[in-house]
Tab-separated table of C-alpha atoms and ligand atoms in Angstrom:
chain	number	residue	atom	x	y	z
A	282	MET	CA	1.439	13.756	5.457
A	283	SER	CA	-0.612	11.204	7.362
A	284	LEU	CA	-0.081	7.771	7.953
A	285	PHE	CA	-3.035	6.776	6.076
A	286	ASP	CA	-1.933	8.228	2.972
A	287	LYS	CA	-0.273	5.675	1.517
A	288	PHE	CA	-3.936	3.640	1.948
A	289	GLN	CA	-5.683	5.832	-0.239
A	290	PRO	CA	-5.356	3.771	-3.554
A	291	LEU	CA	-7.024	1.217	-1.467
A	292	ILE	CA	-9.809	3.353	0.138
A	293	ASP	CA	-10.036	4.543	-3.323
A	294	ILE	CA	-10.847	0.675	-4.856
A	295	ARG	CA	-13.047	-0.510	-2.061
A	296	ALA	CA	-15.135	3.118	-2.005
A	297	GLU	CA	-15.185	2.085	-6.341
A	298	LEU	CA	-16.429	-1.188	-5.084
A	299	GLU	CA	-18.730	-0.588	-2.573
A	300	GLN	CA	-20.210	1.519	-5.272
A	301	ALA	CA	-20.857	-1.009	-8.349
A	302	GLY	CA	-22.115	-3.380	-4.837
A	303	VAL	CA	-19.662	-5.602	-5.428
A	304	MET	CA	-17.117	-6.452	-2.620
A	305	PRO	CA	-15.689	-9.426	-4.329
A	306	PHE	CA	-12.588	-10.019	-0.867
A	307	GLY	CA	-15.350	-9.814	1.834
A	308	ALA	CA	-18.027	-12.320	0.456
A	309	VAL	CA	-19.300	-13.800	3.173
A	310	THR	CA	-20.199	-17.400	3.669
A	311	GLU	CA	-23.886	-17.223	4.937
A	312	LYS	CA	-24.303	-20.916	4.845
A	313	ILE	CA	-22.157	-24.140	4.646
A	314	LEU	CA	-24.282	-26.596	2.736
A	315	SER	CA	-21.146	-29.497	2.121
A	316	PRO	CA	-17.704	-29.022	0.500
A	317	THR	CA	-18.599	-27.995	-2.703
A	318	GLU	CA	-22.141	-25.665	-1.842
A	319	ALA	CA	-22.747	-23.019	0.050
A	320	ILE	CA	-24.594	-20.207	0.435
A	321	VAL	CA	-22.434	-16.977	-0.022
A	322	ASP	CA	-23.428	-13.048	0.229
A	323	GLY	CA	-27.151	-14.955	-0.110
A	324	GLN	CA	-26.658	-16.827	-3.398
A	325	ARG	CA	-26.426	-20.525	-3.218
A	326	VAL	CA	-23.097	-22.093	-5.310
A	327	ILE	CA	-20.915	-23.991	-6.759
A	328	LEU	CA	-17.779	-23.673	-4.192
A	329	ALA	CA	-15.293	-23.240	-7.369
A	330	GLY	CA	-12.451	-21.224	-5.001
A	331	THR	CA	-11.333	-23.229	-2.001
A	332	ASN	CA	-9.003	-24.902	-1.872
A	333	ASN	CA	-10.429	-28.131	-0.673
A	334	TYR	CA	-8.903	-29.875	-3.005
A	335	LEU	CA	-9.948	-33.731	-1.501
A	336	GLY	CA	-13.159	-32.589	0.024
A	337	LEU	CA	-11.916	-34.146	3.280
A	338	THR	CA	-13.990	-30.871	5.304
A	339	PHE	CA	-17.219	-32.536	6.398
A	340	GLU	CA	-15.429	-36.194	6.006
A	341	PRO	CA	-17.468	-38.414	9.453
A	342	GLU	CA	-14.370	-39.653	10.553
A	343	CYS	CA	-12.227	-35.974	10.376
A	344	LEU	CA	-15.512	-34.554	12.626
A	345	GLU	CA	-15.416	-37.666	14.871
A	346	ALA	CA	-11.699	-37.116	15.606
A	347	ALA	CA	-11.919	-34.049	15.989
A	348	GLN	CA	-14.855	-33.843	17.931
A	349	ARG	CA	-14.025	-36.210	21.230
A	350	ALA	CA	-10.261	-33.915	20.616
A	351	LEU	CA	-12.484	-30.643	20.978
A	352	ALA	CA	-14.107	-32.711	24.281
A	353	GLU	CA	-11.298	-34.761	25.983
A	354	GLN	CA	-8.397	-31.235	25.154
A	355	GLY	CA	-10.011	-28.654	24.631
A	356	THR	CA	-10.988	-25.502	22.374
A	357	GLY	CA	-7.376	-24.370	22.610
A	358	THR	CA	-3.634	-25.387	23.958
A	359	THR	CA	-3.514	-21.588	24.568
A	360	GLY	CA	0.695	-21.581	24.521
A	361	SER	CA	3.669	-22.005	22.180
A	362	ARG	CA	5.128	-25.363	21.154
A	363	MET	CA	8.287	-23.768	22.795
A	364	ALA	CA	6.026	-23.831	26.208
A	365	ASN	CA	2.684	-25.639	27.671
A	366	GLY	CA	1.843	-25.917	23.717
A	367	THR	CA	3.288	-29.291	22.698
A	368	PHE	CA	0.695	-32.488	22.885
A	369	ALA	CA	1.182	-35.849	22.531
A	370	GLY	CA	-1.047	-35.144	19.142
A	371	HIS	CA	1.310	-32.523	17.760
A	372	LEU	CA	4.112	-35.508	18.231
A	373	ALA	CA	2.466	-37.660	16.549
A	374	LEU	CA	1.391	-36.091	13.618
A	375	GLU	CA	5.405	-34.842	13.626
A	376	GLN	CA	6.064	-38.353	13.246
A	377	GLU	CA	3.043	-39.457	10.590
A	378	LEU	CA	4.132	-37.025	8.308
A	379	ALA	CA	7.887	-38.047	8.677
A	380	ALA	CA	6.938	-41.515	7.877
A	381	PHE	CA	4.398	-40.385	5.329
A	382	PHE	CA	7.325	-38.205	3.289
A	383	GLY	CA	9.821	-41.133	4.524
A	384	LYS	CA	12.016	-38.065	5.913
A	385	GLN	CA	13.520	-38.063	9.638
A	386	HIS	CA	12.359	-34.849	10.851
A	387	CYS	CA	9.012	-32.486	10.777
A	388	ILE	CA	7.989	-29.468	12.521
A	389	VAL	CA	3.878	-28.696	12.583
A	390	PHE	CA	3.293	-25.179	12.675
A	391	SER	CA	0.449	-23.020	13.677
A	392	THR	CA	-0.516	-22.069	10.141
A	393	GLY	CA	1.061	-22.935	6.305
A	394	TYR	CA	2.216	-19.095	6.453
A	395	ALA	CA	4.228	-19.363	9.761
A	396	ALA	CA	5.857	-22.548	8.223
A	397	THR	CA	7.004	-21.454	5.038
A	398	MET	CA	7.332	-17.251	6.198
A	399	GLY	CA	9.058	-19.472	9.260
A	400	LEU	CA	11.757	-21.245	6.794
A	401	ALA	CA	12.103	-18.785	4.851
A	402	SER	CA	13.213	-16.571	7.523
A	403	THR	CA	15.552	-18.570	9.416
A	404	LEU	CA	17.511	-21.015	6.929
A	405	ALA	CA	19.658	-17.845	5.807
A	406	GLY	CA	20.562	-14.804	7.379
A	407	PRO	CA	22.815	-11.687	6.789
A	408	GLY	CA	25.447	-12.718	4.796
A	409	ASP	CA	23.930	-15.301	3.214
A	410	VAL	CA	22.295	-15.261	-0.524
A	411	ILE	CA	18.524	-16.247	-1.213
A	412	VAL	CA	17.483	-17.537	-5.018
A	413	LEU	CA	13.832	-17.607	-5.260
A	414	ASP	CA	11.636	-18.026	-8.238
A	415	ALA	CA	10.192	-14.751	-9.209
A	416	ASP	CA	6.050	-15.389	-8.325
A	417	SER	CA	6.879	-17.163	-5.291
A	418	HIS	CA	4.179	-16.940	-2.637
A	419	ALA	CA	3.943	-14.030	-0.846
A	420	SER	CA	5.001	-15.505	2.477
A	421	LEU	CA	7.773	-16.844	0.834
A	422	TYR	CA	8.677	-13.148	0.111
A	423	ASP	CA	7.578	-12.199	3.435
A	424	GLY	CA	9.627	-14.679	4.829
A	425	VAL	CA	13.008	-14.125	2.828
A	426	ARG	CA	12.570	-10.115	3.456
A	427	LEU	CA	12.784	-10.607	6.947
A	428	SER	CA	15.862	-13.060	7.058
A	429	GLY	CA	17.981	-10.002	6.111
A	430	ALA	CA	19.636	-12.458	3.701
A	431	GLU	CA	20.894	-10.663	-0.192
A	432	ILE	CA	17.644	-11.626	-1.963
A	433	VAL	CA	17.781	-12.779	-5.515
A	434	ARG	CA	15.011	-13.839	-8.332
A	435	PHE	CA	14.879	-16.183	-10.681
A	436	ARG	CA	12.556	-15.427	-14.101
A	437	HIS	CA	9.564	-18.312	-12.957
A	438	ASN	CA	10.184	-21.861	-14.102
A	439	ASP	CA	12.953	-21.202	-15.572
A	440	ALA	CA	15.666	-23.500	-14.486
A	441	ALA	CA	18.649	-22.069	-17.322
A	442	ASP	CA	17.714	-18.163	-15.216
A	443	LEU	CA	18.461	-19.863	-11.730
A	444	ASP	CA	21.732	-21.046	-13.176
A	445	LYS	CA	23.097	-17.762	-14.496
A	446	ARG	CA	22.036	-16.279	-11.450
A	447	LEU	CA	24.122	-19.166	-9.061
A	448	ARG	CA	27.053	-18.969	-11.866
A	449	ARG	CA	27.038	-15.321	-11.234
A	450	LEU	CA	26.814	-15.657	-7.604
A	451	GLY	CA	30.771	-17.690	-7.628
A	452	GLU	CA	31.596	-19.593	-4.820
A	453	ARG	CA	29.238	-18.078	-2.529
A	454	SER	CA	26.148	-20.471	-4.672
A	455	ALA	CA	27.285	-23.379	-2.569
A	456	ASN	CA	25.798	-21.842	0.738
A	457	THR	CA	22.702	-20.679	-0.933
A	458	LEU	CA	18.837	-21.331	-0.734
A	459	ILE	CA	17.185	-21.903	-3.301
A	460	ILE	CA	13.405	-21.225	-2.643
A	461	VAL	CA	10.480	-22.715	-5.650
A	462	GLU	CA	7.132	-24.143	-4.880
A	463	GLY	CA	5.198	-27.431	-6.097
A	464	ILE	CA	1.985	-25.955	-7.961
A	465	TYR	CA	1.983	-22.861	-8.240
A	466	SER	CA	-1.082	-21.366	-6.569
A	467	MET	CA	-2.020	-18.447	-8.516
A	468	LEU	CA	-2.004	-20.147	-12.058
A	469	GLY	CA	-1.568	-23.563	-11.288
A	470	ASP	CA	1.477	-24.569	-13.053
A	471	GLN	CA	3.961	-26.526	-11.573
A	472	ALA	CA	8.052	-26.155	-11.039
A	473	PRO	CA	10.266	-28.028	-13.743
A	474	LEU	CA	11.784	-29.683	-10.570
A	475	ALA	CA	14.399	-32.108	-11.851
A	476	ASP	CA	15.831	-29.322	-14.125
A	477	ILE	CA	15.949	-27.021	-10.928
A	478	VAL	CA	17.689	-30.724	-8.777
A	479	GLU	CA	19.965	-30.527	-11.130
A	480	VAL	CA	21.152	-27.090	-11.396
A	481	LYS	CA	21.061	-27.239	-7.144
A	482	LYS	CA	23.744	-30.427	-7.749
A	483	ARG	CA	25.950	-28.980	-9.741
A	484	ARG	CA	26.223	-25.339	-8.872
A	485	GLY	CA	25.770	-26.365	-4.626
A	486	GLY	CA	23.156	-24.441	-2.376
A	487	LEU	CA	20.150	-26.190	-0.280
A	488	LEU	CA	16.934	-26.357	-2.027
A	489	LEU	CA	13.150	-25.876	-0.322
A	490	VAL	CA	10.275	-26.516	-1.477
A	491	ASP	CA	6.622	-25.321	-1.068
A	492	GLU	CA	3.895	-27.703	-1.890
A	493	ALA	CA	1.122	-25.945	-0.195
A	494	HIS	CA	-0.581	-26.854	-3.820
A	495	SER	CA	0.518	-30.037	-4.578
A	496	LEU	CA	-0.125	-32.687	-1.148
A	497	GLY	CA	-1.944	-34.751	-2.014
A	498	MET	CA	-2.347	-33.610	-6.113
A	499	LEU	CA	1.067	-35.118	-7.567
A	500	GLY	CA	2.846	-38.500	-7.431
A	501	GLU	CA	1.884	-41.617	-6.554
A	502	HIS	CA	1.757	-41.597	-2.891
A	503	GLY	CA	0.814	-37.703	-3.713
A	504	ARG	CA	3.764	-36.500	-2.333
A	505	GLY	CA	3.797	-33.677	-4.351
A	506	VAL	CA	6.045	-32.904	-7.268
A	507	ALA	CA	9.326	-33.936	-5.396
A	508	GLU	CA	7.771	-37.298	-6.052
A	509	ALA	CA	6.391	-36.700	-9.270
A	510	ALA	CA	9.731	-35.398	-10.947
A	511	GLY	CA	11.383	-38.493	-8.836
A	512	VAL	CA	13.906	-35.998	-6.769
A	513	GLU	CA	12.942	-36.508	-3.275
A	514	ASP	CA	16.234	-37.139	-1.975
A	515	GLU	CA	17.487	-33.922	-3.542
A	516	VAL	CA	15.287	-31.638	-2.124
A	517	ASP	CA	16.364	-30.376	1.291
A	518	PHE	CA	13.378	-29.299	3.333
A	519	ILE	CA	9.385	-29.247	2.222
A	520	VAL	CA	6.799	-27.244	3.637
A	521	GLY	CA	3.273	-26.838	3.224
A	522	THR	CA	-0.739	-26.796	4.759
A	523	PHE	CA	-3.186	-28.393	6.216
A	524	SER	CA	-5.416	-25.384	5.092
A	525	LYS	CA	-5.813	-27.670	1.455
A	526	SER	CA	-5.758	-31.206	0.531
A	527	LEU	CA	-6.715	-31.701	4.444
A	528	GLY	CA	-8.944	-29.262	5.097
A	529	ALA	CA	-8.065	-28.236	8.171
A	530	ILE	CA	-5.511	-25.472	9.220
A	531	GLY	CA	-1.812	-25.493	10.050
A	532	GLY	CA	1.857	-26.330	8.472
A	533	TYR	CA	4.458	-28.929	8.301
A	534	CYS	CA	8.383	-28.729	7.119
A	535	VAL	CA	10.324	-32.165	7.045
A	536	SER	CA	13.654	-32.749	6.319
A	537	ASP	CA	16.476	-35.398	6.476
A	538	HIS	CA	18.596	-32.574	7.888
A	539	ALA	CA	18.978	-32.940	11.897
A	540	GLU	CA	19.866	-29.987	12.366
A	541	LEU	CA	16.427	-28.781	11.810
A	542	GLU	CA	15.322	-30.245	15.235
A	543	ALA	CA	17.800	-27.276	17.142
A	544	ILE	CA	16.773	-24.760	14.012
A	545	ARG	CA	13.048	-25.289	14.897
A	546	PHE	CA	13.517	-22.773	18.427
A	547	ALA	CA	14.992	-20.620	16.084
A	548	ILE	CA	11.585	-20.056	13.827
A	549	ARG	CA	9.945	-17.212	15.837
A	550	SER	CA	6.445	-18.289	13.889
A	551	TYR	CA	6.775	-21.388	15.426
A	552	ILE	CA	8.032	-20.023	18.963
A	553	PHE	CA	6.209	-16.648	19.679
A	554	THR	CA	2.375	-18.113	18.666
A	555	ALA	CA	0.235	-20.205	20.144
A	556	SER	CA	-0.131	-24.093	18.517
A	557	PRO	CA	-2.484	-25.577	16.652
A	558	SER	CA	-6.305	-26.714	18.591
A	559	PRO	CA	-5.895	-30.072	19.184
A	560	SER	CA	-9.405	-30.397	17.433
A	561	VAL	CA	-7.625	-29.344	14.277
A	562	ILE	CA	-4.580	-32.009	14.891
A	563	ALA	CA	-7.089	-34.654	15.334
A	564	SER	CA	-8.538	-33.923	11.795
A	565	THR	CA	-5.184	-33.839	10.329
A	566	ARG	CA	-4.068	-36.653	11.463
A	567	VAL	CA	-6.950	-38.281	10.318
A	568	ALA	CA	-7.038	-36.315	6.917
A	569	LEU	CA	-3.604	-37.447	6.372
A	570	ARG	CA	-4.801	-41.078	6.581
A	571	LEU	CA	-7.110	-40.974	4.479
A	572	MET	CA	-4.837	-39.421	1.212
A	573	GLN	CA	-3.225	-41.844	1.945
A	574	GLU	CA	-6.018	-44.894	1.734
A	575	ARG	CA	-8.192	-43.323	-0.576
A	576	PRO	CA	-5.855	-42.724	-3.956
A	577	GLN	CA	-9.152	-42.668	-5.779
A	578	LEU	CA	-9.548	-38.954	-4.212
A	579	ARG	CA	-6.729	-37.740	-6.664
A	580	ARG	CA	-7.978	-39.481	-9.657
A	581	ARG	CA	-11.548	-37.916	-9.291
A	582	LEU	CA	-9.671	-34.797	-8.920
A	583	TRP	CA	-7.808	-34.885	-11.554
A	584	ASP	CA	-11.100	-35.889	-13.677
A	585	ASN	CA	-12.437	-32.800	-12.760
A	586	ALA	CA	-9.791	-30.660	-13.029
A	587	GLN	CA	-9.547	-31.927	-16.392
A	588	ARG	CA	-13.110	-31.055	-17.378
A	589	LEU	CA	-12.616	-27.918	-16.267
A	590	TYR	CA	-9.551	-27.127	-17.932
A	591	ASP	CA	-11.047	-28.483	-21.387
A	592	GLY	CA	-14.203	-27.272	-21.311
A	593	LEU	CA	-13.081	-23.423	-20.282
A	594	LYS	CA	-10.299	-24.273	-22.692
A	595	SER	CA	-13.427	-24.791	-25.721
A	596	LEU	CA	-15.340	-21.974	-24.205
A	597	GLY	CA	-12.367	-19.410	-25.772
A	598	PHE	CA	-11.285	-18.316	-22.405
A	599	LYS	CA	-7.255	-17.892	-21.705
A	600	VAL	CA	-6.442	-20.317	-19.262
A	601	SER	CA	-3.496	-21.536	-16.969
A	602	PRO	CA	-0.458	-23.370	-18.936
A	603	GLN	CA	-1.023	-26.505	-17.958
A	604	VAL	CA	-3.983	-28.818	-16.377
A	605	SER	CA	-4.039	-28.337	-13.282
A	606	PRO	CA	-6.098	-27.921	-9.738
A	607	VAL	CA	-6.036	-23.973	-9.650
A	608	VAL	CA	-7.528	-23.606	-13.092
A	609	ALA	CA	-6.770	-19.642	-13.690
A	610	VAL	CA	-8.965	-17.609	-15.952
A	611	THR	CA	-6.940	-14.662	-17.001
A	612	ILE	CA	-8.713	-11.398	-18.262
A	613	GLU	CA	-7.048	-8.046	-19.303
A	614	ASP	CA	-9.353	-5.654	-17.851
A	615	ARG	CA	-9.593	-5.388	-14.610
A	616	ASP	CA	-13.395	-3.597	-14.338
A	617	TRP	CA	-13.824	-6.701	-16.660
A	618	ALA	CA	-12.683	-8.769	-14.266
A	619	ILE	CA	-14.540	-7.909	-11.274
A	620	ALA	CA	-17.956	-7.558	-13.085
A	621	CYS	CA	-17.626	-11.129	-14.057
A	622	TRP	CA	-16.915	-12.348	-10.594
A	623	SER	CA	-19.942	-10.517	-9.148
A	624	ARG	CA	-21.481	-12.103	-12.493
A	625	LEU	CA	-20.447	-16.051	-11.386
A	626	LEU	CA	-21.765	-15.325	-8.081
A	627	GLN	CA	-24.722	-14.700	-9.226
A	628	ARG	CA	-25.351	-17.905	-11.919
A	629	GLY	CA	-23.908	-19.838	-9.259
A	630	ALA	CA	-20.372	-20.087	-9.137
A	631	TYR	CA	-18.322	-18.759	-6.633
A	632	VAL	CA	-14.559	-18.310	-7.868
A	633	ASN	CA	-11.598	-16.331	-6.217
A	634	LEU	CA	-11.058	-12.306	-8.076
A	635	VAL	CA	-7.249	-12.029	-8.077
A	636	MET	CA	-5.999	-8.633	-9.079
A	637	PRO	CA	-2.521	-6.642	-8.933
A	638	PRO	CA	-0.180	-7.443	-7.129
A	639	ALA	CA	-1.924	-11.037	-6.099
A	640	SER	CA	-1.826	-12.546	-9.165
A	641	PRO	CA	1.325	-13.191	-10.679
A	642	THR	CA	1.397	-10.239	-13.942
A	643	THR	CA	-1.088	-7.041	-14.531
A	644	ASP	CA	-3.777	-8.663	-15.794
A	645	SER	CA	-6.188	-10.032	-13.508
A	646	LEU	CA	-6.974	-13.416	-12.869
A	647	LEU	CA	-10.952	-15.050	-12.383
A	648	ARG	CA	-9.161	-18.685	-10.150
A	649	CYS	CA	-11.335	-21.226	-10.496
A	650	SER	CA	-10.330	-24.472	-7.919
A	651	VAL	CA	-11.411	-27.686	-8.095
A	652	SER	CA	-12.259	-30.634	-5.969
A	653	ALA	CA	-12.370	-34.191	-5.835
A	654	ALA	CA	-15.749	-33.421	-4.483
A	655	HIS	CA	-17.004	-31.732	-7.276
A	656	THR	CA	-19.463	-34.198	-9.397
A	657	PRO	CA	-19.460	-33.392	-13.203
A	658	ALA	CA	-22.537	-31.823	-13.216
A	659	GLN	CA	-21.348	-29.278	-10.643
A	660	ILE	CA	-18.307	-28.735	-13.092
A	661	ASP	CA	-20.652	-28.649	-15.951
A	662	ARG	CA	-22.359	-25.760	-14.023
A	663	ILE	CA	-19.418	-23.657	-13.576
A	664	LEU	CA	-18.811	-23.753	-17.248
A	665	GLU	CA	-22.038	-22.688	-17.812
A	666	ALA	CA	-21.821	-19.905	-15.746
A	667	PHE	CA	-18.669	-19.045	-17.555
A	668	ALA	CA	-20.173	-19.611	-20.998
A	669	SER	CA	-22.956	-16.949	-19.814
A	670	LEU	CA	-20.083	-14.526	-19.549
A	671	GLY	CA	-19.273	-14.241	-23.626
A	672	ALA	CA	-22.737	-13.496	-24.116
A	673	GLY	CA	-21.782	-10.119	-23.193
A	674	ASP	CA	-20.503	-7.288	-24.812
A	675	LYS	CA	-16.599	-8.095	-23.686
A	676	GLN	CA	-14.520	-9.637	-26.303
A	677	ALA	CA	-11.761	-8.920	-23.625
A	678	VAL	CA	-12.615	-11.798	-21.411
A	679	LYS	CA	-11.809	-14.355	-24.542
B	238	PMP	N1	2.272	-21.181	0.827
B	238	PMP	C1	1.472	-20.761	-0.448
B	238	PMP	C2	2.310	-21.288	-2.164
B	238	PMP	C3	0.392	-21.050	-0.334
B	238	PMP	O1	-0.317	-20.940	-1.391
B	238	PMP	C4	-0.597	-20.560	0.824
B	238	PMP	C5	-1.445	-20.283	0.864
B	238	PMP	N2	-2.379	-19.334	-0.311
B	238	PMP	C6	0.159	-20.621	1.837
B	238	PMP	C7	1.733	-20.767	2.004
B	238	PMP	C8	-0.043	-20.381	2.981
B	238	PMP	O2	-1.329	-21.444	3.686
B	238	PMP	P1	-1.866	-21.434	4.600
B	238	PMP	O3	-3.046	-20.650	4.039
B	238	PMP	O4	-2.599	-22.313	5.073
B	238	PMP	O5	-1.599	-20.197	6.115
């Protein structure tokens, strides 16, 4: 037995794809032309799988702020937040995020993964219980596994099942950490947060919501599902990322619990990694401001999402249950999904190919994400690329 034996299934899939001349997980962006167009693997494509929801990656004000920080503060902090890596910009961004969410406390992390994994692994520990939505992101699963707490999964988006699981815990439910997302990353469906909060109020526990895909998307001010559902006061911890709507990299946690200020020094993904570069912090701060100043971006995003969703539906594709900036087409047959991904690229649309176990079921997904920066004509071109798949011989796609 070799250490490598367990990787054989992966090695086989990789060889199979290589032989077919398709490398969906290593597609190279050779030239980035705009937030919505690039040259990928030699093809000029419309980017329809980037999570660049508000299209802010080339925003002149963000670029200027990043360039200024780069010139004045250098390329990196070269240290952890707890050592030499806390600059004035990190603290300013923490204050600005806290103010935006109307919360007292905020921690900024180097990535969204560090934020979600860090909170999930630290808040509960051995002897505690974490109850999480079964479709939670890998970073949350990694965190809860590291925590040493007892892990209970409840059926995706099913508040009644959450209630049942908490009831079974008896008195322990009062000390449970409940974890859900806002908009789910793969299918784009939203958590029924008002129902989940109602269960939490009855059974006790603390609630953590990962709003990675809902920051800037939902609620009157773009604060996410918690704002849209009117339950922000009942959410104990909101975590999220700068790598999607804010067009950079990094993560955050906001809360009204004063304990968060001490807890930050127990979160290993905060302590044992270098802090975000000054240029990243600078562009994120501007993006956060622009997101608030330009609600029209959110409206454009939803118009585009609706256009893509309706278009794919009328072409006969099996799409996500809810309109959302994440629009996923479900394909049962894995090989056909790979072929479709490749054909879409050739026809000028880059989407994400998601295969099990990354997809929530045994099906594969052609996962699209729309941007406020897409024009309606670009959405139509994505739809034309999808329409060309339907003309193929394989009805499984429908
Ligand atoms: N949570 C969710 C729900 C995500 O989808 C992601 C990224 N895909 C993360 C956390 C991690 O964020 P980042 O990629 O910015 O590290």
